[in-house]
Amino acid sequence: MFKARLADPKILKYSIDAVSNMIDEAGVSVTKDGLRLKAMDPAHVALVDLELKKEAFDEFEVEEPLVLGIDLERLNTILKRAGTDQILIQLDSENNVLKIRFKNSSTRTFDLPLIEVSEEELKVPNLDFPSQIEIPPKILSESIKDAEIVSDHVTLMVDEENLFISAKGDLGNVEVKVPKDEAKSFEVSKSCRSMFSLEYLKDMIKASDIADSVKIYLGDNIPVRMDFTTENARLSFLLAPRIESE
Amino acid sequence: MLTWVEKYRPQKLRDIAGNPRAIKDLVKWAESWKKGIPTKKAILLHGPPGTGKTTTAYALARELGYDYIELNASDSRTKDIVDRIIGNASKLGTLNPNLVKKVLIIDEVDGIHGKEEYGGLAALKKWIKTSLQPIILIANDPWALPKEFRNLCEMVAFKRIDQRTVLKVLKKICSREGITADERALKLIATNSNGDLRSAINDLQSLSEGKKKISLDDTDILTIRDSELRIFETMARIFKATSCDRAKEALRESEEQPETVLMWVAENLPIEYEDPSDLARGYDSISKADIFLGRIERRQDWGLLKYAVDYMSAGVAMAKKRRYHKWSRYQYPKILTIYAETRKKREIMNSIAEKLQGKKDTYEKCHGSKKLMKSYLPIMRIIFNNNYEMAAQIASEFELNLEDISFFIEDNETAGKIYYRAKELTSERIKLKTRGEKQISLLEFG
């Protein structure tokens, strides 16, 4: 038995929108603490860890822990229809479907068939990041959008004073400088830089609209970790660096 | 239940049976990635089925401590998917910095074809050229791939596994499973496998189903295995399957196209199933599979293929109340024979229909679809057999050749006569036409 109600669908809509482009299907584990989705994209370059705490929901009931195999693309198209309606989610284990109900003046019910997913627990690589910077998500998303104009990849760089987000392309360059004072927290043990593909970043920043802050974990030519957080939810990404060809 | 092929799949390179030199070449190439990027960024493992190509690829990745991703025939390998998965994986690093490299394993590369995967191979070629990660390609028939594609790859041939090695593996499995087997029986399985270790292990598993002893008599049901006989095995596995998974697996491992398998299933269902209600349910599934194949053909929506495949395998297998314990002599589908016999005839019909449409000419003759044109053929046949002059006029107008005319008339001599009469009429018409043109030009300049 699993039942949940969300008066404001925004948080679910945006977080699924941010992950559904890179990950086709995933096992969502449901426990009494909330929802958790951990998955890797098929190219093994991005890892998603989404946590929606029970408190994010207005109502949340689950009898025993379970794993729901979900086609994220389908779920995303359904959630796009939600508008600002209240969302009710209910598991119909008999028919192996997830009933998603939008309630407003009318009641619309979608059946999302569940799929089989491997039960294998995903190992999240343990990484040592020399730099950790927390900034308002808006700054990050705007700079990623700036970079998109000139290139398909972006360099993230930090030194003791600033965070730089820059891109170089045939049509020109762009550099965004975020001084230390603008950051909510700024821990840099040494300056470092890595380059990343915008194809993934531009999906990831969709989470900016719901997050209060984003924490960026950066190192030298290692994956970047970005944690978008609000009070009751956390959407964390790990993205492999782009190898700079000699 | 795990198949023995899966259960005993070697995890380490040194446990892989056969092909030591191929494995050595592969390791050398893979090691070279630790020092830098070699000129050939992809390696093509090719050879007959069941010789350990895929097993070797995975064991290699694990052994060298490389991360790996896979793209096999169950993923549809369209240009978009190749770009997204292989493109990104080949130019980006690994998520776990402890795994230095990521091997991209692409199985059944020679199976990338058809309209639905159009552009997949070209996209793959592009990514091989720029890849920063090792790519392992696997194919049964490398010669089905374009030459410029092969030139991008290091080629490593996997050979059929020799019978003694197959025998050794079979013995090992028997002892692990606690099966006592007549050595001669095992030898026969090994010989029949023709160097295909996977099929040998599958045979061993099917022979020992439900018992712990294998005698020489048991091997009677084994037939000499070659590519033509493989489809019989697929039939038996579908019809005898008692679970959806088993039935689907049979189809998945078959090398035939789903359309072909469906014809075989439809032909052989009444040979296997005896209970009329089993038959009814079986044919119901077959008809549904056929409907899906039709939709795929019309809409080019290959996403529907999984439904067709499930109906023709799992659906058919589940149609029976219980398994038939018998050996059936499966038959070649009659429809394929009929197709082959009537191919020539159908070609002529098409060519006549096209001539009636006259699309190839300067002006359209009969306005209408090919289907409509074909509906005229029976009427034309009556005319051709009764009114030779009219037949000749038609033949002349539509420029039918002798072969086309013979389609309507059995008698060669009459056909010939009509053909020559038609030629006469044509030349008369040309004369009239040119004369007409001359008169026009005289008028114009006069």
XYZ file of C-alpha atoms in Angstrom:
692
model
C 0.000 0.000 0.000
C 1.316 3.386 -0.937
C -0.517 6.688 -1.084
C 0.702 10.271 -1.299
C -0.815 13.686 -1.774
C 0.829 16.878 -2.924
C -1.083 20.152 -2.775
C 1.563 21.908 -4.844
C 2.890 19.714 -7.672
C 5.811 22.007 -8.464
C 8.530 20.184 -6.598
C 7.708 16.807 -8.142
C 7.196 18.249 -11.603
C 10.483 20.109 -11.716
C 12.619 17.399 -10.217
C 11.285 14.733 -12.580
C 11.692 17.131 -15.484
C 15.336 17.611 -14.534
C 16.147 13.895 -14.503
C 13.849 12.375 -17.134
C 15.923 13.532 -20.080
C 19.078 11.759 -18.988
C 17.536 8.725 -17.357
C 14.888 6.662 -19.121
C 13.766 4.400 -16.341
C 14.590 3.967 -12.704
C 13.596 2.202 -9.529
C 12.059 4.608 -7.053
C 12.283 3.304 -3.535
C 9.480 4.217 -1.205
C 10.043 4.074 2.533
C 8.355 5.678 5.492
C 10.861 8.546 5.196
C 9.881 9.450 1.652
C 10.878 8.794 -1.944
C 14.375 8.133 -3.186
C 15.539 7.709 -6.760
C 19.114 6.774 -7.543
C 20.078 6.047 -11.110
C 22.798 6.320 -13.686
C 22.281 7.360 -17.298
C 22.888 4.715 -19.994
C 26.197 6.295 -21.032
C 27.445 6.105 -17.435
C 28.362 9.768 -17.336
C 25.690 11.139 -15.021
C 24.317 9.919 -11.748
C 21.138 11.197 -10.168
C 20.157 10.992 -6.533
C 16.751 12.453 -5.786
C 15.319 12.525 -2.301
C 11.814 13.734 -1.554
C 11.229 13.640 2.163
C 7.895 12.625 3.569
C 7.485 16.209 4.779
C 7.460 17.439 1.188
C 4.083 15.761 0.828
C 0.869 16.804 2.458
C -0.021 13.217 3.027
C 2.267 10.218 2.807
C 1.384 6.652 3.703
C 3.324 3.492 3.027
C 2.967 0.139 4.733
C 6.278 -1.472 3.905
C 9.279 -0.364 1.874
C 8.888 -0.991 -1.859
C 10.558 -0.246 -5.170
C 8.542 1.138 -8.070
C 9.967 0.662 -11.561
C 9.122 3.841 -13.395
C 9.436 4.974 -16.985
C 10.545 8.515 -16.209
C 9.812 9.890 -19.629
C 6.200 8.739 -19.372
C 5.899 10.088 -15.858
C 7.271 13.414 -17.008
C 4.750 13.738 -19.829
C 1.950 12.959 -17.399
C 3.199 15.444 -14.807
C 3.461 18.123 -17.480
C -0.346 17.925 -17.641
C -0.699 18.645 -13.949
C -0.840 22.427 -14.182
C -1.253 23.661 -10.649
C -3.657 20.918 -9.643
C -3.312 18.941 -6.484
C -1.675 15.543 -7.158
C -2.684 12.237 -5.633
C -0.471 9.216 -6.167
C -1.653 5.735 -5.387
C -0.209 2.312 -6.062
C -2.571 -0.225 -7.578
C -0.485 -3.316 -6.957
C -3.113 -5.633 -8.382
C -2.793 -4.146 -11.855
C 0.805 -3.095 -11.309
C 0.088 0.520 -12.144
C 0.622 3.822 -10.416
C -2.530 5.895 -10.350
C -1.773 9.594 -10.689
C -4.744 11.815 -10.043
C -4.997 15.541 -10.635
C -7.696 17.210 -8.627
C -9.224 20.569 -9.334
C -12.752 21.320 -10.497
C -12.497 18.014 -12.334
C -10.591 14.870 -11.399
C -8.212 13.422 -13.968
C -6.666 10.016 -13.370
C -3.711 8.639 -15.280
C -2.571 5.019 -15.031
C 1.185 4.682 -15.293
C 2.143 1.028 -15.821
C 5.082 0.000 -13.678
C 8.075 -1.637 -15.292
C 10.649 -4.133 -14.147
C 13.934 -2.663 -13.009
C 17.033 -4.345 -11.717
C 17.149 -4.338 -7.963
C 20.882 -3.832 -7.910
C 21.879 -1.114 -5.513
C 23.763 1.592 -7.316
C 27.186 2.337 -5.915
C 27.859 6.022 -5.637
C 31.574 6.597 -6.121
C 33.280 8.143 -3.151
C 35.013 11.287 -4.272
C 37.248 13.788 -2.530
C 36.402 17.290 -3.612
C 38.933 20.013 -2.806
C 36.336 22.755 -3.318
C 32.791 23.243 -2.138
C 30.838 26.338 -3.027
C 27.236 27.094 -2.269
C 25.469 29.707 -4.370
C 21.917 30.744 -5.239
C 20.742 28.423 -8.033
C 19.711 31.324 -10.224
C 23.361 32.378 -10.680
C 24.290 28.901 -11.848
C 21.374 28.458 -14.221
C 21.884 31.866 -15.808
C 25.584 31.232 -16.397
C 24.875 27.824 -17.921
C 22.382 29.473 -20.266
C 25.028 32.087 -21.134
C 27.534 29.357 -21.944
C 25.032 27.573 -24.171
C 25.069 30.500 -26.576
C 28.698 29.957 -27.520
C 29.568 26.297 -26.968
C 28.466 22.791 -26.089
C 30.784 22.541 -23.113
C 31.687 24.703 -20.163
C 34.640 25.055 -17.796
C 34.079 25.406 -14.065
C 37.019 26.893 -12.217
C 37.659 28.184 -8.733
C 40.484 30.043 -7.058
C 40.659 31.541 -3.566
C 38.551 34.529 -4.518
C 36.120 33.585 -7.286
C 34.135 30.938 -9.080
C 34.448 31.168 -12.860
C 32.021 29.635 -15.316
C 33.360 30.017 -18.811
C 32.864 28.680 -22.305
C 34.869 29.031 -25.485
C 33.420 28.556 -28.938
C 33.993 29.397 -32.577
C 31.555 32.255 -32.302
C 33.091 33.830 -29.212
C 33.718 33.332 -25.545
C 31.864 33.986 -22.348
C 33.042 34.182 -18.765
C 30.907 34.520 -15.655
C 32.663 35.551 -12.484
C 31.034 34.892 -9.124
C 32.954 36.565 -6.301
C 33.356 34.888 -2.958
C 31.017 37.372 -1.246
C 28.062 36.343 -3.392
C 28.402 32.734 -2.298
C 26.527 31.353 0.674
C 29.581 29.355 1.562
C 32.990 29.190 -0.058
C 35.492 26.514 0.891
C 38.383 26.240 -1.511
C 41.493 24.382 -0.421
C 43.179 24.822 -3.799
C 42.216 26.257 -7.134
C 40.912 23.675 -9.565
C 39.130 23.327 -12.874
C 37.142 20.790 -14.867
C 35.238 20.861 -18.110
C 31.694 19.553 -18.605
C 29.180 18.871 -21.308
C 26.332 21.362 -21.468
C 23.980 18.733 -22.825
C 23.662 17.352 -19.310
C 24.059 20.591 -17.370
C 21.192 22.247 -19.154
C 18.863 19.509 -17.916
C 20.283 19.604 -14.428
C 19.692 23.328 -13.968
C 15.966 22.772 -14.424
C 16.059 21.995 -10.728
C 17.058 25.627 -10.034
C 13.471 26.795 -10.030
C 12.561 24.785 -6.965
C 15.816 24.837 -5.028
C 16.850 27.369 -2.421
C 20.502 26.786 -2.973
C 22.938 24.722 -4.957
C 26.177 23.364 -3.637
C 28.873 22.686 -6.202
C 31.626 20.205 -5.397
C 34.554 20.658 -7.734
C 37.989 19.165 -8.322
C 40.648 18.908 -11.008
C 39.391 16.884 -13.970
C 37.107 14.808 -11.828
C 33.310 14.657 -11.841
C 31.344 17.575 -10.471
C 28.665 17.119 -7.885
C 25.765 19.524 -7.648
C 23.301 19.375 -4.803
C 20.108 21.324 -5.262
C 18.334 21.555 -1.930
C 15.174 22.856 -0.376
C 13.845 22.194 3.061
C 12.266 18.853 2.193
C 13.989 17.748 -0.935
C 17.415 17.210 -2.352
C 18.347 16.601 -5.957
C 21.948 15.684 -6.362
C 23.820 15.116 -9.601
C 27.215 13.695 -10.361
C 28.523 14.430 -13.830
C 31.654 13.018 -15.432
C 34.148 15.544 -16.794
C 34.796 16.085 -20.415
C 38.215 14.770 -21.267
C 40.289 17.584 -22.684
C 41.948 16.141 -25.737
C 45.605 16.929 -26.067
C 15.945 -20.021 -13.232
C 19.358 -19.056 -14.461
C 20.384 -20.767 -17.671
C 23.613 -22.699 -17.429
C 25.095 -20.465 -20.079
C 24.619 -17.564 -17.671
C 25.430 -19.525 -14.551
C 28.763 -20.787 -15.867
C 29.734 -17.738 -17.890
C 33.409 -17.158 -17.036
C 34.087 -13.964 -15.120
C 37.831 -14.017 -15.619
C 39.776 -13.980 -18.854
C 41.842 -17.011 -17.918
C 38.680 -19.093 -17.442
C 37.483 -18.487 -20.974
C 37.597 -21.597 -23.132
C 39.425 -21.387 -26.438
C 40.761 -18.561 -28.565
C 43.857 -17.740 -26.491
C 45.498 -15.705 -29.221
C 42.436 -13.545 -29.871
C 42.160 -12.830 -26.178
C 45.852 -11.916 -26.008
C 45.461 -9.464 -28.899
C 42.453 -7.911 -27.227
C 44.239 -7.489 -23.898
C 47.241 -5.903 -25.612
C 45.008 -3.361 -27.329
C 43.080 -2.631 -24.139
C 46.275 -2.197 -22.110
C 47.557 0.299 -24.651
C 44.744 2.631 -23.577
C 46.428 3.083 -20.234
C 49.339 4.798 -21.986
C 47.343 6.962 -24.363
C 44.895 6.797 -27.184
C 45.829 4.263 -29.874
C 45.254 4.941 -33.559
C 42.526 2.336 -33.758
C 40.005 3.315 -31.145
C 37.729 0.378 -31.758
C 38.342 -3.332 -31.872
C 36.044 -5.682 -33.748
C 35.658 -9.150 -32.280
C 34.196 -11.335 -34.973
C 33.434 -14.991 -35.355
C 30.668 -17.592 -35.229
C 28.141 -17.603 -32.388
C 29.049 -19.243 -29.103
C 32.786 -18.686 -29.336
C 33.082 -16.329 -26.382
C 33.219 -12.870 -27.935
C 30.766 -11.171 -25.596
C 31.987 -13.070 -22.547
C 35.549 -11.979 -23.291
C 34.561 -8.331 -23.665
C 32.913 -8.194 -20.244
C 35.624 -10.191 -18.525
C 38.199 -7.825 -19.985
C 36.487 -4.717 -18.664
C 36.235 -6.198 -15.196
C 39.774 -7.472 -15.146
C 41.392 -4.223 -16.210
C 39.293 -2.269 -13.745
C 37.499 -0.340 -16.446
C 33.929 0.844 -16.198
C 31.751 -0.386 -19.043
C 28.487 0.302 -20.770
C 26.687 -1.865 -23.263
C 24.495 -1.366 -26.258
C 23.108 -4.558 -27.718
C 20.503 -5.699 -30.162
C 17.706 -5.326 -27.638
C 18.235 -1.564 -27.677
C 17.095 -0.035 -30.907
C 20.210 1.578 -32.235
C 18.916 4.581 -34.057
C 21.125 7.529 -34.840
C 19.663 9.424 -31.884
C 20.366 6.686 -29.389
C 23.887 6.078 -30.701
C 24.570 9.812 -30.512
C 23.219 10.075 -27.027
C 24.782 7.024 -25.460
C 27.922 6.301 -27.450
C 28.529 9.950 -28.292
C 28.421 11.098 -24.701
C 30.151 8.076 -23.282
C 33.011 8.314 -25.796
C 33.895 11.922 -25.184
C 33.233 12.204 -21.455
C 35.211 10.731 -18.596
C 34.120 8.234 -15.981
C 32.051 8.973 -12.926
C 34.376 7.051 -10.723
C 37.938 8.335 -11.054
C 39.245 5.000 -9.800
C 38.014 3.399 -13.000
C 40.338 5.076 -15.449
C 38.569 4.118 -18.621
C 35.139 3.105 -19.740
C 34.761 0.370 -22.313
C 31.855 0.788 -24.705
C 30.667 -2.674 -25.674
C 28.432 -2.800 -28.720
C 27.101 -6.264 -29.419
C 25.820 -7.525 -32.770
C 27.090 -4.581 -34.761
C 26.273 -6.458 -37.956
C 22.668 -6.393 -36.761
C 22.367 -2.616 -37.054
C 20.242 -2.322 -40.137
C 16.797 -1.692 -41.440
C 14.829 1.482 -41.670
C 14.453 1.876 -37.934
C 18.155 1.909 -37.310
C 18.958 3.960 -40.354
C 21.955 6.151 -39.686
C 22.977 4.184 -36.604
C 26.069 2.744 -38.206
C 27.124 6.065 -39.696
C 26.774 7.719 -36.288
C 28.802 4.950 -34.733
C 31.532 5.452 -37.325
C 31.719 9.133 -36.472
C 32.108 8.463 -32.754
C 34.748 5.794 -33.263
C 36.929 8.331 -35.051
C 36.849 10.812 -32.165
C 36.462 8.458 -29.232
C 38.451 9.002 -26.070
C 37.321 5.667 -24.675
C 37.957 2.116 -25.915
C 35.150 0.685 -28.022
C 34.633 -3.052 -28.401
C 32.423 -4.068 -31.302
C 31.085 -7.574 -31.661
C 29.804 -9.175 -34.852
C 29.189 -12.608 -36.289
C 29.761 -11.532 -39.842
C 32.229 -8.638 -40.161
C 31.959 -8.723 -43.934
C 28.402 -7.476 -43.652
C 29.887 -4.209 -42.437
C 31.086 -1.540 -44.866
C 34.797 -1.582 -45.631
C 35.470 1.927 -44.381
C 33.871 0.905 -41.113
C 36.101 -2.154 -40.766
C 39.152 -0.054 -41.561
C 38.562 1.962 -38.403
C 38.793 -1.141 -36.288
C 41.431 -3.497 -35.088
C 40.149 -6.900 -36.229
C 40.289 -9.924 -33.953
C 38.914 -13.246 -35.137
C 37.311 -15.727 -32.760
C 37.403 -19.264 -34.094
C 35.093 -22.192 -33.428
C 36.068 -23.884 -30.194
C 37.623 -27.281 -30.689
C 35.688 -30.315 -29.569
C 38.038 -31.355 -26.827
C 37.710 -27.957 -25.199
C 33.913 -28.084 -25.497
C 33.951 -31.555 -23.971
C 36.063 -30.342 -21.075
C 33.605 -27.545 -20.309
C 30.646 -29.939 -20.487
C 32.317 -32.335 -18.076
C 33.025 -29.542 -15.645
C 29.392 -28.422 -15.690
C 28.207 -32.013 -15.191
C 30.357 -32.452 -12.122
C 29.224 -29.128 -10.657
C 25.573 -29.995 -11.292
C 26.016 -33.509 -9.940
C 25.122 -35.152 -13.222
C 26.553 -38.477 -14.316
C 26.866 -38.519 -18.042
C 27.970 -41.123 -20.545
C 31.202 -39.820 -22.048
C 29.983 -40.821 -25.517
C 26.841 -38.724 -25.048
C 28.908 -35.691 -24.087
C 31.191 -36.261 -27.042
C 28.173 -36.323 -29.322
C 26.905 -33.060 -27.906
C 30.355 -31.554 -28.423
C 30.549 -32.759 -32.014
C 27.053 -31.576 -32.813
C 27.757 -28.142 -31.443
C 30.239 -27.550 -34.231
C 32.382 -25.347 -32.041
C 29.477 -23.364 -30.613
C 29.948 -23.649 -26.873
C 26.739 -21.835 -26.011
C 24.595 -24.260 -27.978
C 26.511 -27.211 -26.510
C 25.754 -26.012 -22.979
C 22.135 -25.366 -23.926
C 21.868 -28.876 -25.322
C 23.358 -30.332 -22.178
C 20.878 -28.410 -20.073
C 17.876 -29.471 -22.126
C 18.992 -33.123 -22.110
C 19.417 -33.137 -18.368
C 16.184 -31.356 -17.607
C 14.565 -33.145 -14.721
C 17.188 -35.866 -14.323
C 20.675 -36.486 -13.061
C 21.807 -39.032 -15.616
C 22.509 -38.731 -19.305
C 22.873 -41.809 -21.468
C 23.749 -42.157 -25.117
C 20.089 -42.829 -25.968
C 19.098 -39.423 -24.693
C 21.087 -37.760 -27.425
C 18.715 -39.123 -30.078
C 16.768 -35.922 -29.973
C 19.826 -33.920 -30.913
C 19.936 -33.022 -34.537
C 22.993 -31.980 -36.403
C 23.290 -28.339 -35.782
C 23.818 -25.860 -38.490
C 22.338 -22.505 -39.246
C 19.340 -23.914 -41.123
C 18.507 -26.266 -38.324
C 18.661 -23.559 -35.704
C 15.131 -22.397 -36.489
C 13.850 -25.866 -35.541
C 15.398 -25.362 -32.160
C 13.728 -21.984 -31.838
C 10.375 -23.617 -32.662
C 10.864 -26.347 -30.096
C 11.902 -23.854 -27.453
C 8.862 -21.660 -28.072
C 6.368 -24.513 -28.227
C 7.786 -26.358 -25.235
C 8.301 -23.293 -23.071
C 6.333 -23.210 -19.849
C 7.226 -19.660 -18.889
C 6.989 -16.392 -20.779
C 10.656 -15.684 -20.150
C 11.825 -18.931 -21.667
C 9.719 -18.418 -24.781
C 10.904 -14.862 -25.233
C 14.478 -15.917 -24.698
C 14.133 -18.488 -27.483
C 13.098 -15.790 -29.904
C 15.714 -13.362 -28.679
C 18.474 -15.860 -29.260
C 17.200 -16.780 -32.678
C 19.058 -15.299 -35.580
C 15.953 -15.079 -37.727
C 13.879 -11.961 -38.267
C 10.614 -11.868 -36.272
C 8.600 -11.954 -39.530
C 10.246 -15.227 -40.500
C 9.812 -16.745 -37.062
C 6.118 -15.848 -37.141
C 5.678 -17.726 -40.421
C 7.385 -20.719 -38.881
C 5.258 -20.578 -35.752
C 2.063 -20.283 -37.807
C 3.075 -23.234 -39.977
C 4.073 -25.516 -37.154
C 1.545 -24.726 -34.453
C -0.898 -27.468 -35.539
C 1.970 -29.943 -35.708
C 2.794 -29.351 -32.068
C -0.497 -28.481 -30.382
C -3.272 -31.090 -30.428
C -5.995 -29.753 -28.167
C -8.332 -27.569 -30.286
C -8.650 -24.924 -27.586
C -4.841 -24.693 -27.339
C -4.746 -24.247 -31.094
C -7.419 -21.569 -31.007
C -5.568 -19.575 -28.382
C -2.288 -20.090 -30.201
C -3.636 -18.788 -33.488
C -5.242 -15.891 -31.682
C -1.807 -14.880 -30.423
C -0.291 -15.361 -33.851
C -2.936 -13.147 -35.421
C -2.259 -10.439 -32.860
C 1.466 -10.638 -33.528
C 0.683 -10.316 -37.211
C -1.487 -7.252 -36.611
C 1.400 -5.591 -34.798
C 3.855 -6.491 -37.552
C 1.435 -4.943 -40.018
C 1.237 -1.765 -37.986
C 5.002 -1.609 -37.784
C 5.223 -1.946 -41.529
C 2.653 0.752 -42.151
C 3.653 3.265 -39.516
C 7.313 2.387 -39.265
C 6.834 2.433 -35.517
C 9.361 -0.137 -34.406
C 8.503 0.456 -30.784
C 5.599 -1.922 -31.416
C 7.969 -4.755 -32.201
C 8.109 -5.878 -28.584
C 4.383 -6.591 -28.615
C 4.601 -8.605 -31.818
C 7.540 -10.500 -30.386
C 5.790 -11.193 -27.075
C 2.637 -12.446 -28.783
C 4.478 -14.782 -31.151
C 6.712 -16.214 -28.424
C 5.229 -15.913 -24.937
C 1.643 -15.715 -26.215
C 1.973 -18.873 -28.250
C 3.810 -20.712 -25.487
C 1.178 -19.789 -22.908
C -1.666 -20.862 -25.199
C -1.219 -24.494 -24.219
C -2.709 -25.911 -21.057
C 0.159 -28.289 -20.624
C 3.338 -29.156 -22.367
C 3.193 -31.762 -25.153
C 5.704 -34.480 -24.473
C 6.520 -35.491 -27.984
C 8.959 -34.900 -30.724
C 7.542 -33.025 -33.678
C 8.875 -32.857 -37.176
C 8.640 -29.180 -37.938
C 8.072 -28.019 -41.475
C 9.340 -25.265 -43.670
C 6.584 -22.618 -44.027
C 4.598 -23.204 -47.193
C 4.037 -19.516 -47.622
C 7.772 -18.999 -48.116
C 7.810 -21.660 -50.827
C 4.834 -20.039 -52.498
C 6.488 -16.650 -52.317
C 9.598 -18.034 -53.931
C 7.642 -19.776 -56.683
C 5.510 -16.790 -57.522
C 8.206 -14.170 -57.274
C 8.719 -13.941 -61.010
C 4.996 -13.755 -61.635
C 4.520 -11.038 -59.050
C 7.351 -9.052 -60.582
C 5.689 -9.156 -63.990
C 2.356 -8.116 -62.517
C 4.062 -5.155 -60.919
C 5.788 -4.173 -64.115
C 2.533 -4.335 -66.090
C 0.768 -2.285 -63.439
C 3.497 0.338 -63.679
C 3.201 0.453 -67.441
C -0.558 0.941 -67.166
C 0.056 3.852 -64.851
C 2.581 5.117 -67.335
C 4.477 7.023 -64.705
C 7.780 6.364 -66.390
C 6.556 7.949 -69.608
C 6.121 11.553 -70.467
C 2.460 11.497 -69.558
C 0.367 9.508 -67.108
C -1.699 6.916 -68.909
C -4.269 5.431 -66.591
C -4.673 7.658 -63.635
C -4.753 5.480 -60.541
C -2.945 3.454 -57.944
C -0.977 0.306 -58.616
C -3.597 -1.663 -56.753
C -6.275 -0.336 -59.100
C -4.129 -1.207 -62.106
C -3.786 -4.759 -60.868
C -7.565 -5.038 -60.673
C -7.644 -4.472 -64.449
C -5.459 -7.485 -65.100
C -8.238 -10.145 -65.117
C -10.243 -8.073 -67.608
C -7.177 -7.660 -69.766
C -6.654 -11.393 -69.657
C -10.136 -11.934 -71.156
C -9.487 -9.371 -73.875
C -6.094 -10.849 -74.714
C -7.575 -14.296 -75.092
C -10.534 -13.243 -77.242
C -9.800 -10.170 -79.283
C -6.274 -10.175 -80.652
C -6.553 -6.854 -82.457
C -7.724 -5.059 -79.345
C -5.005 -6.864 -77.385
C -2.422 -5.580 -79.808
C -3.775 -2.063 -79.498
C -3.536 -2.244 -75.737
C -0.042 -3.721 -75.914
C 1.012 -0.966 -78.263
C -0.458 1.836 -76.186
C 1.132 0.648 -72.972
C 4.347 -0.604 -74.575
C 3.979 -4.108 -73.185
C 6.803 -6.467 -74.081
C 6.597 -10.121 -74.993
C 7.037 -11.211 -71.392
C 4.123 -9.038 -70.281
C 1.882 -10.391 -73.023
C 2.778 -13.965 -72.127
C 1.470 -13.241 -68.664
C -2.035 -13.086 -70.156
C -1.716 -15.739 -72.829
C -0.454 -19.236 -72.286
C 0.131 -19.926 -75.968
C 3.513 -18.531 -76.963
C 2.728 -18.331 -80.644
C -0.345 -16.162 -80.168
C 1.551 -14.006 -77.724
C 4.232 -13.514 -80.334
C 1.665 -12.571 -82.956
C 0.087 -9.984 -80.699
C 3.525 -8.613 -79.875
C 4.438 -8.112 -83.548
C 1.047 -6.637 -84.349
C 1.528 -4.236 -81.437
C 4.906 -3.217 -82.835
C 3.340 -2.535 -86.211
C 0.696 -0.378 -84.596
C 3.325 1.532 -82.659
C 5.418 2.323 -85.712
C 2.278 3.425 -87.594
C 1.415 5.680 -84.726
C 4.884 7.205 -84.696
C 4.670 7.818 -88.415
C 1.311 9.529 -88.021
C 2.619 11.574 -85.173
C 5.729 12.789 -86.969
C 3.668 13.592 -90.039
C 1.323 15.570 -87.837
C 4.241 17.450 -86.380
C 5.579 18.204 -89.833
C 2.230 19.653 -90.840
C 2.179 21.797 -87.770
C 5.640 23.117 -88.432
C 4.687 23.842 -92.074
C 1.714 25.780 -90.839
C 3.834 27.718 -88.417
C 6.435 28.707 -90.944
C 4.132 28.843 -93.869
